[in-house]
mmCIF file of C-alpha atoms in Angstrom:
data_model
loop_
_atom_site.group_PDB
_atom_site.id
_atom_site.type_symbol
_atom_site.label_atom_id
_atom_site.label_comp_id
_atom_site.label_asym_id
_atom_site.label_seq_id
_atom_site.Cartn_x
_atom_site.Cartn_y
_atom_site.Cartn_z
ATOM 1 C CA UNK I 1 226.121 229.057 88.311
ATOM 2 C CA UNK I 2 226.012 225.845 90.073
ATOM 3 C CA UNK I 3 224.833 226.125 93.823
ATOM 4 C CA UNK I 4 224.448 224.051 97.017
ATOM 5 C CA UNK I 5 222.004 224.573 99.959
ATOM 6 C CA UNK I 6 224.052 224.492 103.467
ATOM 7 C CA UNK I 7 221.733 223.040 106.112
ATOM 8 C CA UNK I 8 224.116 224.420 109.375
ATOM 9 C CA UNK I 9 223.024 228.178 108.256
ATOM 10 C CA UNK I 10 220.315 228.466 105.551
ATOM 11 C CA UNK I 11 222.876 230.101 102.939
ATOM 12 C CA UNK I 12 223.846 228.973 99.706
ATOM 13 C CA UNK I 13 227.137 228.180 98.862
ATOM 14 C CA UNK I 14 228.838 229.209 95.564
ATOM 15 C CA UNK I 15 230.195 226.031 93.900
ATOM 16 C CA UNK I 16 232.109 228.220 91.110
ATOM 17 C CA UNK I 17 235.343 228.196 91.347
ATOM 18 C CA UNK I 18 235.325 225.235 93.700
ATOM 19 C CA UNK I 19 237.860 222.111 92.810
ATOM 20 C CA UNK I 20 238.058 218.821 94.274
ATOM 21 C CA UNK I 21 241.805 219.129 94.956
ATOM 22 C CA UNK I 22 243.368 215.739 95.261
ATOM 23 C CA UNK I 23 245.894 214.810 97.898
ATOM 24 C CA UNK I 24 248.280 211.974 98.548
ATOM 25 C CA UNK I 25 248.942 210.488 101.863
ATOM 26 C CA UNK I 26 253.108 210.762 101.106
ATOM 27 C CA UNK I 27 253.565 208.396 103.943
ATOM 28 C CA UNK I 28 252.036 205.439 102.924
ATOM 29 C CA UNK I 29 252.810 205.841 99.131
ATOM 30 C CA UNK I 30 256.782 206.114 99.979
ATOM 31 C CA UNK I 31 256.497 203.104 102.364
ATOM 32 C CA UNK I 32 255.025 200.935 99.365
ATOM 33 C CA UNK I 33 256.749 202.323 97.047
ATOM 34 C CA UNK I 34 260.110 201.359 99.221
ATOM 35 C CA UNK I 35 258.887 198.103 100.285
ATOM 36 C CA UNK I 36 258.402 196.976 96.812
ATOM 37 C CA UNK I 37 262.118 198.660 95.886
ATOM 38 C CA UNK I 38 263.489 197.194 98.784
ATOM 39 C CA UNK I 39 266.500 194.047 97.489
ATOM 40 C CA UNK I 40 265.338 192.691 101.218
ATOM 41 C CA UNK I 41 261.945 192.069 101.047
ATOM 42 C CA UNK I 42 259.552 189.598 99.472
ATOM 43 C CA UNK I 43 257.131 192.156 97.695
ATOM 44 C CA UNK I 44 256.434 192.686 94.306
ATOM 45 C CA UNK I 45 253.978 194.810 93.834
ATOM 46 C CA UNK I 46 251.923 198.096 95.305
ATOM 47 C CA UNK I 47 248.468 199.575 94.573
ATOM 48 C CA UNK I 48 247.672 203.288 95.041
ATOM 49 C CA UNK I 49 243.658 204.171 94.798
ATOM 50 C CA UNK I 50 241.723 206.931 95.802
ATOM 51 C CA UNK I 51 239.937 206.785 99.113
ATOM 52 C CA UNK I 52 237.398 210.190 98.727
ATOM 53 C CA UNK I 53 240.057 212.493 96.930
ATOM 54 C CA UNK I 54 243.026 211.303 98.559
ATOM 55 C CA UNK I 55 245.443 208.668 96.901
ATOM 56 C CA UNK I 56 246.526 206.269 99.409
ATOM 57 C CA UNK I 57 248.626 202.756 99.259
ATOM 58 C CA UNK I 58 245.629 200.478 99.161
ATOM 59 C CA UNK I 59 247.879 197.106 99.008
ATOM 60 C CA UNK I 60 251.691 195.275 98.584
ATOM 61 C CA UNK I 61 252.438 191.997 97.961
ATOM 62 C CA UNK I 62 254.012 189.363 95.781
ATOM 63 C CA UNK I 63 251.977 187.537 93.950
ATOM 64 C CA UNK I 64 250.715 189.262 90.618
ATOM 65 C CA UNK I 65 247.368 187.314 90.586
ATOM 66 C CA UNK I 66 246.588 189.490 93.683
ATOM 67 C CA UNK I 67 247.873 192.149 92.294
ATOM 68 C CA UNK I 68 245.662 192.070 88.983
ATOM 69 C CA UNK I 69 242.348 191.407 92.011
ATOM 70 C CA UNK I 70 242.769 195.458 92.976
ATOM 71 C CA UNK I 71 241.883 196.943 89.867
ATOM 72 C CA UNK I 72 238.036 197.420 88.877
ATOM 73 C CA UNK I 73 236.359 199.054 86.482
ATOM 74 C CA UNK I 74 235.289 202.430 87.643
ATOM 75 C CA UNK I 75 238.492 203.370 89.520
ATOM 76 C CA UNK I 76 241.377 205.159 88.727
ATOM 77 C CA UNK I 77 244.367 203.681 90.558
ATOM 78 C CA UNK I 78 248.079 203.259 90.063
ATOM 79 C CA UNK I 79 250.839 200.041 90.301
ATOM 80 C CA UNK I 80 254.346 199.866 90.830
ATOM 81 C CA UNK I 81 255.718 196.367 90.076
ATOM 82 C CA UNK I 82 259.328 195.138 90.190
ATOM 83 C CA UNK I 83 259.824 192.629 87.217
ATOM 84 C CA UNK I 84 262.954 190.360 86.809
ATOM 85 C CA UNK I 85 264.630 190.967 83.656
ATOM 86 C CA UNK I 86 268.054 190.227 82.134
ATOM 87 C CA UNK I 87 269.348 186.948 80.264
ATOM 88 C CA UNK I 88 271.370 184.060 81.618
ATOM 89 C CA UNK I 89 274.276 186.077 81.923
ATOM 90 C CA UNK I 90 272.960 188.763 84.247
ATOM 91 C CA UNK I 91 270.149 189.302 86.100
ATOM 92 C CA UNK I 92 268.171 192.624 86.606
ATOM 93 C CA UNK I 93 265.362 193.871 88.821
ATOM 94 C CA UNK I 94 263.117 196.539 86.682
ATOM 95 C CA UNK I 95 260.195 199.009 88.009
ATOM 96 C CA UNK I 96 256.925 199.552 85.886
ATOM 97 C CA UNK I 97 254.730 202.514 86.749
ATOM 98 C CA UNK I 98 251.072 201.271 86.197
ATOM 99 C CA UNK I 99 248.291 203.863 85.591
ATOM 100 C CA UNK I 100 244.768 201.810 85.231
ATOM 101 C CA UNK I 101 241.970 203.859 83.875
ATOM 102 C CA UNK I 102 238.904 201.278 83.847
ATOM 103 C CA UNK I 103 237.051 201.400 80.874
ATOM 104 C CA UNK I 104 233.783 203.028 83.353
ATOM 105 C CA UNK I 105 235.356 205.845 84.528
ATOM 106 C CA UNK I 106 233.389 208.861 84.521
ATOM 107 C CA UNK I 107 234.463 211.938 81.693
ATOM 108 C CA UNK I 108 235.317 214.067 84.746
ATOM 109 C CA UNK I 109 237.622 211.509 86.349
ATOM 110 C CA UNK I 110 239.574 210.443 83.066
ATOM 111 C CA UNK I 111 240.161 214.752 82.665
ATOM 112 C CA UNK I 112 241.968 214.771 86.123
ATOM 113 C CA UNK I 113 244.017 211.490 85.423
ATOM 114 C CA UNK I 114 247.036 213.396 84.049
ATOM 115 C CA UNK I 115 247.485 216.055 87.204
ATOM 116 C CA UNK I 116 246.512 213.120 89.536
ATOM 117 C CA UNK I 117 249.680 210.827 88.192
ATOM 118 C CA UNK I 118 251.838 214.209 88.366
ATOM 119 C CA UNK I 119 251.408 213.819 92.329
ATOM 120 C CA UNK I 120 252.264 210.119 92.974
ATOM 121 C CA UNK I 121 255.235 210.425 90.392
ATOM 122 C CA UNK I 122 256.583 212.834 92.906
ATOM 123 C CA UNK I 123 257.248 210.167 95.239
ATOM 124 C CA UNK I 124 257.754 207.138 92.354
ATOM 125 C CA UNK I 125 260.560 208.383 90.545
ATOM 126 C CA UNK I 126 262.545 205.516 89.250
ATOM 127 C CA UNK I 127 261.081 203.208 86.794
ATOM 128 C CA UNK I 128 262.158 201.867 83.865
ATOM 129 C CA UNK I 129 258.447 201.646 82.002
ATOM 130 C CA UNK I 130 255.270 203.461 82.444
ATOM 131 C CA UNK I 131 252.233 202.081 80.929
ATOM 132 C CA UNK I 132 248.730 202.920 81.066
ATOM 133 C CA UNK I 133 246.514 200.020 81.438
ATOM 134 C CA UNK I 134 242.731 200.121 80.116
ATOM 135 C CA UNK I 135 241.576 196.941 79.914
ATOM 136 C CA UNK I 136 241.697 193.561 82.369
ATOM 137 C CA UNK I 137 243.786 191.828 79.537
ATOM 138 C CA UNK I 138 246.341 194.285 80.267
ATOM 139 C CA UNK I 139 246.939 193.408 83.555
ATOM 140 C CA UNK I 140 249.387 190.729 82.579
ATOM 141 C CA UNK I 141 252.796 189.683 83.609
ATOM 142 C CA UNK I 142 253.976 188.783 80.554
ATOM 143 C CA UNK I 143 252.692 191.639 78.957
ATOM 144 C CA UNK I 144 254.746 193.724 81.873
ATOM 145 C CA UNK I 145 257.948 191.444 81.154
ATOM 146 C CA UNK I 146 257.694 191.976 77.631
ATOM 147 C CA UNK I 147 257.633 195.918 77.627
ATOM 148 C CA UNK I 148 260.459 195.887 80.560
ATOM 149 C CA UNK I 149 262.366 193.889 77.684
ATOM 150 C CA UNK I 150 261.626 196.086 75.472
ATOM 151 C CA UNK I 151 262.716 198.619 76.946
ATOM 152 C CA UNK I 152 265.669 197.412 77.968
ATOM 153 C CA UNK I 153 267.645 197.487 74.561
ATOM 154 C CA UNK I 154 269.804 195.064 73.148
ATOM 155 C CA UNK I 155 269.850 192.078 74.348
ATOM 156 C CA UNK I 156 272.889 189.635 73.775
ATOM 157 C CA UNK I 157 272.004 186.308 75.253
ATOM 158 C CA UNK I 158 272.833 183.141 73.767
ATOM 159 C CA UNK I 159 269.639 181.298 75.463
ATOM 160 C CA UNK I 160 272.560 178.486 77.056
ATOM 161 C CA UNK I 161 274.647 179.492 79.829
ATOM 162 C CA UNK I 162 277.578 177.006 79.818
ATOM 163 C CA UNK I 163 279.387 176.170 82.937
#
């Protein structure tokens, strides 16, 4: 039975049965998570990472190679990107849901990655790819374009749009 010594009171303190519940700070997660949906605003992207136990919108913005800066390789964090998509005929703006798991992330943390992404995709709902990135190479825009392609079924373009 795992124990801890409590300095306020000389007791010990039962650790079993204990969890390290993880919260999200719903605010600042839906405000990203907006901003970056938003058809009126200039940003692209938004990181959520865990500050203690808590998952909180750590940055926005628009350029990707800021976006690919956030992620290191002993955290757990998420993305949501907006990608252009579409062919000369018609444009479209797509979401990817990003779950980076760096390659040092402890056993215990990479257990807890599943019920952690259950909370923030309460608040992202509406993407049209989810991907879970392990590796820096990963973190690349033309990877993201090419899955949002991918998954975007047929695709009729002629390659020339003539006037």
């Amino acid at each position: 039975m795992s124990t801890m010594f409590s300095r306020e009171n000389n007791t010990r303190v039962s650790l079993r049965n204990k969890t390290l519940e993880t919260h999200i700070d719903r605010q600042s997660v839906r405000e990203s998570y907006n901003d970056v949906r938003s058809d009126f605003s200039d940003t692209n992207w938004a990181v959520f990472q865990f500050e203690g136990n808590q998952i909180c919108s750590k940055a926005v913005g628009s350029d990707f190679a800021d976006f690919r800066t956030q992620f290191v390789d002993d955290e757990r964090a998420f993305g949501f990107v907006r990608i252009q998509s579409g062919d000369e005929m018609s444009k479209r703006t797509k979401f990817l849901f990003v779950t980076w798991l760096g390659p040092n992330v402890s056993t215990m943390k990479r257990a807890r990655l599943s019920s952690d992404k259950a909370l923030v995709k309460e608040i992202i709902m509406n993407f049209a790819v989810e991907l879970q990135i392990e590796t820096p190479d990963e973190l690349n825009y033309d990877f993201f374009r090419e899955a949002v392609h991918k998954a975007g079924g047929a695709n009729y373009g002629t390659g020339v749009r003539e006037l």
